[in-house]
mmCIF file of C-alpha atoms and ligand atoms in Angstrom:
data_model
loop_
_atom_site.group_PDB
_atom_site.id
_atom_site.type_symbol
_atom_site.label_atom_id
_atom_site.label_comp_id
_atom_site.label_asym_id
_atom_site.label_seq_id
_atom_site.Cartn_x
_atom_site.Cartn_y
_atom_site.Cartn_z
ATOM 1 C CA MET A 1 4.361 -23.834 -16.822
ATOM 2 C CA SER A 2 7.722 -22.714 -18.205
ATOM 3 C CA LYS A 3 7.636 -19.044 -17.318
ATOM 4 C CA THR A 4 7.896 -17.480 -13.890
ATOM 5 C CA THR A 5 4.756 -15.806 -12.560
ATOM 6 C CA VAL A 6 5.329 -12.642 -10.547
ATOM 7 C CA ILE A 7 2.559 -11.589 -8.157
ATOM 8 C CA ALA A 8 2.586 -8.103 -6.590
ATOM 9 C CA ILE A 9 0.875 -7.577 -3.233
ATOM 10 C CA ALA A 10 0.487 -3.853 -2.559
ATOM 11 C CA GLY A 11 -1.481 -1.670 -0.136
ATOM 12 C CA ALA A 12 -1.095 0.664 2.829
ATOM 13 C CA SER A 13 1.459 0.165 5.567
ATOM 14 C CA ALA A 14 0.144 -2.490 7.993
ATOM 15 C CA SER A 15 -2.686 -3.471 5.637
ATOM 16 C CA GLY A 16 -1.614 -7.125 5.889
ATOM 17 C CA LYS A 17 0.641 -7.501 2.832
ATOM 18 C CA SER A 18 3.387 -9.483 4.606
ATOM 19 C CA LEU A 19 0.907 -11.691 6.446
ATOM 20 C CA PHE A 20 -0.993 -12.414 3.216
ATOM 21 C CA ALA A 21 2.205 -13.249 1.283
ATOM 22 C CA SER A 22 3.680 -15.372 4.067
ATOM 23 C CA THR A 23 0.394 -17.273 4.545
ATOM 24 C CA VAL A 24 0.185 -18.120 0.825
ATOM 25 C CA TYR A 25 3.871 -19.116 0.955
ATOM 26 C CA GLN A 26 3.514 -21.321 4.059
ATOM 27 C CA GLU A 27 0.416 -23.039 2.698
ATOM 28 C CA LEU A 28 1.991 -23.802 -0.717
ATOM 29 C CA VAL A 29 5.701 -24.338 -0.134
ATOM 30 C CA ALA A 30 5.460 -28.003 0.849
ATOM 31 C CA GLU A 31 3.260 -28.777 -2.135
ATOM 32 C CA LEU A 32 5.240 -26.781 -4.745
ATOM 33 C CA GLY A 33 8.744 -27.677 -3.602
ATOM 34 C CA SER A 34 11.734 -25.442 -2.979
ATOM 35 C CA ASP A 35 11.802 -24.128 -6.562
ATOM 36 C CA GLY A 36 8.056 -23.473 -6.455
ATOM 37 C CA ILE A 37 7.516 -20.227 -4.610
ATOM 38 C CA ALA A 38 9.536 -17.327 -3.168
ATOM 39 C CA ILE A 39 8.913 -13.880 -1.634
ATOM 40 C CA LEU A 40 10.689 -10.582 -2.220
ATOM 41 C CA ALA A 41 9.913 -7.665 0.137
ATOM 42 C CA GLU A 42 9.968 -4.122 -1.286
ATOM 43 C CA ASP A 43 11.039 -2.989 2.220
ATOM 44 C CA ALA A 44 14.314 -4.882 1.743
ATOM 45 C CA TYR A 45 15.150 -2.410 -1.038
ATOM 46 C CA TYR A 46 14.952 0.732 1.151
ATOM 47 C CA ARG A 47 18.029 2.883 0.603
ATOM 48 C CA ASP A 48 20.621 2.589 3.348
ATOM 49 C CA GLN A 49 20.641 5.629 5.679
ATOM 50 C CA SER A 50 23.835 4.819 7.596
ATOM 51 C CA HIS A 51 25.538 8.022 6.357
ATOM 52 C CA MET A 52 22.972 10.096 8.317
ATOM 53 C CA THR A 53 22.661 10.865 12.024
ATOM 54 C CA MET A 54 19.858 9.047 13.858
ATOM 55 C CA GLU A 55 17.999 12.349 14.143
ATOM 56 C CA GLN A 56 18.128 12.805 10.355
ATOM 57 C CA ARG A 57 17.070 9.190 9.767
ATOM 58 C CA VAL A 58 14.015 9.573 11.979
ATOM 59 C CA LEU A 59 12.956 12.692 10.052
ATOM 60 C CA THR A 60 13.353 11.042 6.622
ATOM 61 C CA ASN A 61 10.307 10.401 4.435
ATOM 62 C CA TYR A 62 10.185 6.628 3.844
ATOM 63 C CA ASP A 63 6.827 6.750 2.091
ATOM 64 C CA GLN A 64 7.914 8.248 -1.223
ATOM 65 C CA PRO A 65 9.185 6.371 -4.286
ATOM 66 C CA SER A 66 12.729 7.796 -4.018
ATOM 67 C CA ALA A 67 13.157 6.070 -0.616
ATOM 68 C CA PHE A 68 13.432 2.736 -2.458
ATOM 69 C CA GLU A 69 16.011 1.256 -4.810
ATOM 70 C CA HIS A 70 13.344 0.113 -7.246
ATOM 71 C CA ASP A 71 15.929 -0.385 -10.016
ATOM 72 C CA LEU A 72 17.630 -3.080 -7.943
ATOM 73 C CA LEU A 73 14.287 -4.720 -7.119
ATOM 74 C CA LYS A 74 13.405 -4.747 -10.812
ATOM 75 C CA GLN A 75 16.796 -6.238 -11.685
ATOM 76 C CA HIS A 76 16.311 -8.965 -9.074
ATOM 77 C CA ILE A 77 12.854 -9.841 -10.449
ATOM 78 C CA ARG A 78 14.368 -10.071 -13.943
ATOM 79 C CA ASP A 79 17.286 -12.186 -12.712
ATOM 80 C CA LEU A 80 14.898 -14.602 -10.997
ATOM 81 C CA ARG A 81 12.847 -14.833 -14.199
ATOM 82 C CA ASP A 82 16.093 -15.636 -16.038
ATOM 83 C CA GLY A 83 16.802 -18.460 -13.604
ATOM 84 C CA LYS A 84 19.517 -16.630 -11.650
ATOM 85 C CA ALA A 85 19.621 -16.569 -7.836
ATOM 86 C CA VAL A 86 19.715 -13.124 -6.193
ATOM 87 C CA GLU A 87 20.890 -11.695 -2.887
ATOM 88 C CA MET A 88 17.928 -9.821 -1.383
ATOM 89 C CA PRO A 89 19.188 -7.044 0.929
ATOM 90 C CA GLN A 90 18.085 -6.986 4.573
ATOM 91 C CA TYR A 91 16.854 -3.693 6.026
ATOM 92 C CA SER A 92 16.306 -2.673 9.633
ATOM 93 C CA HIS A 93 13.309 -0.402 10.305
ATOM 94 C CA THR A 94 14.764 0.208 13.756
ATOM 95 C CA THR A 95 18.150 1.608 12.673
ATOM 96 C CA HIS A 96 16.973 2.640 9.155
ATOM 97 C CA THR A 97 20.012 0.881 7.667
ATOM 98 C CA ARG A 98 20.763 -2.000 5.357
ATOM 99 C CA LEU A 99 22.213 -4.929 7.300
ATOM 100 C CA PRO A 100 25.545 -6.514 6.304
ATOM 101 C CA GLU A 101 24.013 -9.924 5.560
ATOM 102 C CA SER A 102 21.778 -10.372 2.505
ATOM 103 C CA ILE A 103 19.309 -13.232 1.997
ATOM 104 C CA PRO A 104 19.835 -15.612 -0.939
ATOM 105 C CA VAL A 105 16.663 -16.098 -3.002
ATOM 106 C CA ALA A 106 16.621 -18.923 -5.535
ATOM 107 C CA PRO A 107 14.634 -18.776 -8.781
ATOM 108 C CA ALA A 108 11.083 -20.078 -8.348
ATOM 109 C CA LYS A 109 8.059 -20.655 -10.558
ATOM 110 C CA VAL A 110 6.065 -18.138 -8.527
ATOM 111 C CA ILE A 111 7.608 -14.995 -7.060
ATOM 112 C CA MET A 112 5.461 -12.917 -4.691
ATOM 113 C CA VAL A 113 6.622 -9.328 -4.188
ATOM 114 C CA GLU A 114 5.017 -7.339 -1.365
ATOM 115 C CA GLY A 115 5.263 -3.617 -0.606
ATOM 116 C CA ILE A 116 3.527 -0.251 -0.294
ATOM 117 C CA LEU A 117 4.586 1.434 -3.553
ATOM 118 C CA LEU A 118 4.895 -1.464 -5.995
ATOM 119 C CA LEU A 119 1.940 -0.446 -8.141
ATOM 120 C CA THR A 120 2.878 3.260 -8.196
ATOM 121 C CA ASP A 121 5.941 2.664 -10.394
ATOM 122 C CA PRO A 122 5.071 2.133 -14.112
ATOM 123 C CA SER A 123 8.348 0.381 -14.833
ATOM 124 C CA LEU A 124 7.891 -2.043 -11.914
ATOM 125 C CA ARG A 125 4.258 -2.637 -12.891
ATOM 126 C CA GLU A 126 5.498 -4.103 -16.191
ATOM 127 C CA GLU A 127 7.102 -6.919 -14.200
ATOM 128 C CA PHE A 128 3.906 -8.129 -12.532
ATOM 129 C CA ASP A 129 1.691 -10.825 -14.021
ATOM 130 C CA ILE A 130 -0.927 -10.531 -11.257
ATOM 131 C CA SER A 131 -1.450 -7.564 -8.916
ATOM 132 C CA VAL A 132 -3.255 -7.691 -5.586
ATOM 133 C CA PHE A 133 -4.236 -4.652 -3.491
ATOM 134 C CA MET A 134 -4.898 -5.069 0.236
ATOM 135 C CA ASP A 135 -7.861 -2.753 0.832
ATOM 136 C CA THR A 136 -7.832 -2.593 4.629
ATOM 137 C CA PRO A 137 -9.495 0.496 6.220
ATOM 138 C CA LEU A 138 -6.879 3.088 7.115
ATOM 139 C CA ASP A 139 -7.933 3.322 10.768
ATOM 140 C CA ILE A 140 -7.367 -0.429 11.156
ATOM 141 C CA CYS A 141 -3.955 -0.075 9.454
ATOM 142 C CA LEU A 142 -3.040 2.718 11.854
ATOM 143 C CA LEU A 143 -3.998 0.663 14.923
ATOM 144 C CA ARG A 144 -1.946 -2.281 13.636
ATOM 145 C CA ARG A 145 0.985 -0.033 12.732
ATOM 146 C CA ILE A 146 1.084 1.552 16.204
ATOM 147 C CA LYS A 147 1.180 -1.869 17.840
ATOM 148 C CA ARG A 148 3.701 -3.363 15.398
ATOM 149 C CA ASP A 149 6.039 -0.371 15.299
ATOM 150 C CA ILE A 150 6.180 -0.149 19.101
ATOM 151 C CA GLU A 151 6.606 -3.914 19.580
ATOM 152 C CA GLU A 152 8.879 -4.691 16.622
ATOM 153 C CA ARG A 153 10.417 -1.510 15.167
ATOM 154 C CA GLY A 154 11.722 0.321 18.236
ATOM 155 C CA ARG A 155 9.190 3.199 18.189
ATOM 156 C CA ASN A 156 7.008 4.938 20.753
ATOM 157 C CA LEU A 157 3.482 6.326 20.401
ATOM 158 C CA GLN A 158 4.741 9.856 19.758
ATOM 159 C CA SER A 159 7.197 8.855 17.010
ATOM 160 C CA VAL A 160 4.589 6.679 15.281
ATOM 161 C CA THR A 161 1.920 9.402 15.305
ATOM 162 C CA GLU A 162 4.298 12.179 14.165
ATOM 163 C CA GLN A 163 5.595 10.087 11.252
ATOM 164 C CA TYR A 164 2.068 8.972 10.419
ATOM 165 C CA GLU A 165 0.661 12.507 10.187
ATOM 166 C CA LYS A 166 3.665 13.940 8.338
ATOM 167 C CA TYR A 167 4.430 11.201 5.816
ATOM 168 C CA VAL A 168 2.471 7.944 6.041
ATOM 169 C CA ARG A 169 -1.112 9.228 5.741
ATOM 170 C CA PRO A 170 -0.322 11.774 2.956
ATOM 171 C CA ALA A 171 1.530 9.068 0.995
ATOM 172 C CA PHE A 172 -1.515 6.827 1.180
ATOM 173 C CA PHE A 173 -3.665 9.441 -0.541
ATOM 174 C CA ASP A 174 -0.970 10.733 -2.939
ATOM 175 C CA HIS A 175 0.549 7.417 -4.053
ATOM 176 C CA ILE A 176 -0.907 4.218 -2.612
ATOM 177 C CA PHE A 177 -4.673 4.619 -2.961
ATOM 178 C CA PRO A 178 -4.397 5.879 -6.602
ATOM 179 C CA SER A 179 -2.375 2.745 -7.442
ATOM 180 C CA LYS A 180 -5.334 0.509 -6.511
ATOM 181 C CA GLN A 181 -6.632 1.004 -10.086
ATOM 182 C CA TYR A 182 -3.803 -1.245 -11.329
ATOM 183 C CA ALA A 183 -4.791 -4.231 -9.166
ATOM 184 C CA ASP A 184 -6.386 -7.340 -10.649
ATOM 185 C CA LEU A 185 -7.698 -8.402 -7.266
ATOM 186 C CA VAL A 186 -8.711 -6.224 -4.301
ATOM 187 C CA VAL A 187 -8.586 -7.966 -0.919
ATOM 188 C CA THR A 188 -10.622 -6.684 2.027
ATOM 189 C CA ARG A 189 -10.069 -7.498 5.721
ATOM 190 C CA GLY A 190 -6.275 -7.875 5.615
ATOM 191 C CA GLY A 191 -3.898 -10.784 5.738
ATOM 192 C CA ARG A 192 -6.341 -13.296 7.215
ATOM 193 C CA ASN A 193 -8.932 -13.214 4.424
ATOM 194 C CA GLU A 194 -9.049 -16.970 3.856
ATOM 195 C CA ILE A 195 -11.180 -16.832 0.703
ATOM 196 C CA ALA A 196 -8.732 -14.402 -0.943
ATOM 197 C CA ILE A 197 -5.805 -16.591 0.150
ATOM 198 C CA ASP A 198 -7.570 -19.630 -1.398
ATOM 199 C CA ILE A 199 -8.259 -17.724 -4.648
ATOM 200 C CA ILE A 200 -4.572 -16.840 -5.050
ATOM 201 C CA LYS A 201 -3.510 -20.399 -4.163
ATOM 202 C CA THR A 202 -5.958 -21.810 -6.734
ATOM 203 C CA LYS A 203 -4.694 -19.398 -9.401
ATOM 204 C CA ILE A 204 -1.092 -20.366 -8.637
ATOM 205 C CA ARG A 205 -1.896 -24.092 -8.878
ATOM 206 C CA GLN A 206 -3.733 -23.476 -12.160
ATOM 207 C CA LEU A 207 -0.748 -21.560 -13.625
ATOM 208 C CA LEU A 208 1.664 -24.271 -12.550
ATOM 209 C CA ALA A 209 -0.478 -26.953 -14.202
ATOM 210 C CA GLU A 210 -0.501 -25.136 -17.590
HETATM 211 N N1 LIG B 1 -6.672 -9.701 9.274
HETATM 212 C C1 LIG B 1 -5.866 -9.446 10.305
HETATM 213 N N2 LIG B 1 -6.299 -9.605 11.561
HETATM 214 C C2 LIG B 1 -5.495 -9.324 12.607
HETATM 215 N N3 LIG B 1 -4.230 -8.865 12.503
HETATM 216 C C3 LIG B 1 -3.747 -8.690 11.278
HETATM 217 C C4 LIG B 1 -4.527 -8.961 10.105
HETATM 218 N N4 LIG B 1 -3.772 -8.663 9.008
HETATM 219 C C5 LIG B 1 -2.581 -8.241 9.499
HETATM 220 N N5 LIG B 1 -2.574 -8.265 10.855
HETATM 221 C C6 LIG B 1 -1.456 -7.855 11.743
HETATM 222 O O1 LIG B 1 -1.235 -6.469 11.494
HETATM 223 C C7 LIG B 1 0.164 -6.178 11.523
HETATM 224 C C8 LIG B 1 0.560 -5.611 10.170
HETATM 225 O O2 LIG B 1 0.408 -6.622 9.207
HETATM 226 P P1 LIG B 1 1.535 -6.851 8.119
HETATM 227 O O3 LIG B 1 1.190 -8.080 7.347
HETATM 228 O O4 LIG B 1 2.898 -6.760 8.728
HETATM 229 O O5 LIG B 1 1.265 -5.531 7.243
HETATM 230 P P2 LIG B 1 2.069 -4.911 6.029
HETATM 231 O O6 LIG B 1 2.995 -5.959 5.505
HETATM 232 O O7 LIG B 1 0.994 -4.539 5.039
HETATM 233 O O8 LIG B 1 2.765 -3.709 6.564
HETATM 234 C C9 LIG B 1 0.888 -7.482 11.829
HETATM 235 O O9 LIG B 1 1.147 -7.521 13.214
HETATM 236 C C10 LIG B 1 -0.144 -8.558 11.429
HETATM 237 O O10 LIG B 1 0.011 -9.740 12.153
HETATM 238 O O1 LIG B 2 13.535 3.161 7.809
HETATM 239 C C1 LIG B 2 12.314 3.049 7.645
HETATM 240 C C2 LIG B 2 11.753 2.468 6.503
HETATM 241 C C3 LIG B 2 10.386 2.377 6.397
HETATM 242 N N1 LIG B 2 9.567 2.831 7.377
HETATM 243 C C4 LIG B 2 8.109 2.689 7.239
HETATM 244 O O2 LIG B 2 7.789 1.393 6.810
HETATM 245 C C5 LIG B 2 6.559 1.423 6.098
HETATM 246 C C6 LIG B 2 6.535 0.353 5.026
HETATM 247 O O3 LIG B 2 6.624 -0.909 5.611
HETATM 248 P P1 LIG B 2 5.288 -1.766 5.901
HETATM 249 O O4 LIG B 2 5.850 -3.087 6.366
HETATM 250 O O5 LIG B 2 4.532 -1.872 4.614
HETATM 251 O O6 LIG B 2 4.517 -1.059 6.955
HETATM 252 C C7 LIG B 2 6.454 2.806 5.471
HETATM 253 O O7 LIG B 2 5.151 3.317 5.675
HETATM 254 C C8 LIG B 2 7.511 3.631 6.207
HETATM 255 O O8 LIG B 2 6.961 4.729 6.866
HETATM 256 C C9 LIG B 2 10.107 3.405 8.491
HETATM 257 O O9 LIG B 2 9.374 3.846 9.391
HETATM 258 N N2 LIG B 2 11.479 3.502 8.616
#
């Protein structure tokens, strides 16, 4: 295969996108080599909020397209396709800021991109060769988000539920669920669906053998 294949993994917050992408990565990286497979996270392209007070940051809507620097993500996908390494930003969900250190990502034959709003943006959609939608029930996503955000993102039950009711749930119905129509593959049961993981791995191997 000469061209780069870009695979989008979209779906609700805490639907299992990161787990799915990292599982496919871990299970293929040894076999494909260092130039074989890479991951970009849409979350890394959140706009920096360091100019705001913490109170303003907490009240910001992070579930709308304008919260992301999609132009930069698109440029990075194009650079990787052109064989150029990129510096993926690092973002902290705890401080709502971009961190000083970026992460170098080398060009690879397969680039997985994972994030909530990837399939909502027509110009980003043009970049994807294969699109996957994680179709995990919203109540399961909420339970997982509460646990993850408290354990890993510096939140408490009240802050998670307020943000969820105000922004996260509406965004699912306004933006994320409607974007499911653009998926080639719909994955149920989250990031541990082994059959779905095997299907994507098989497709990747097939593309690389072409
Ligand atoms: N099928 C699953 N079974 C159990 N836990 C899961 C499953 N899929 C995801 N999780 C857990 O749910 C949380 C959210 O998953 P994650 O992959 O971070 O979601 P996303 O990237 O879509 O926000 C993580 O703690 C992850 O380990
Ligand atoms: O500063 C921020 C930026 C984002 N969020 C929330 O993160 C999720 C998207 O990340 P997932 O890993 O897919 O859950 C989104 O729903 C935002 O609400 C945040 O809380 N703070």
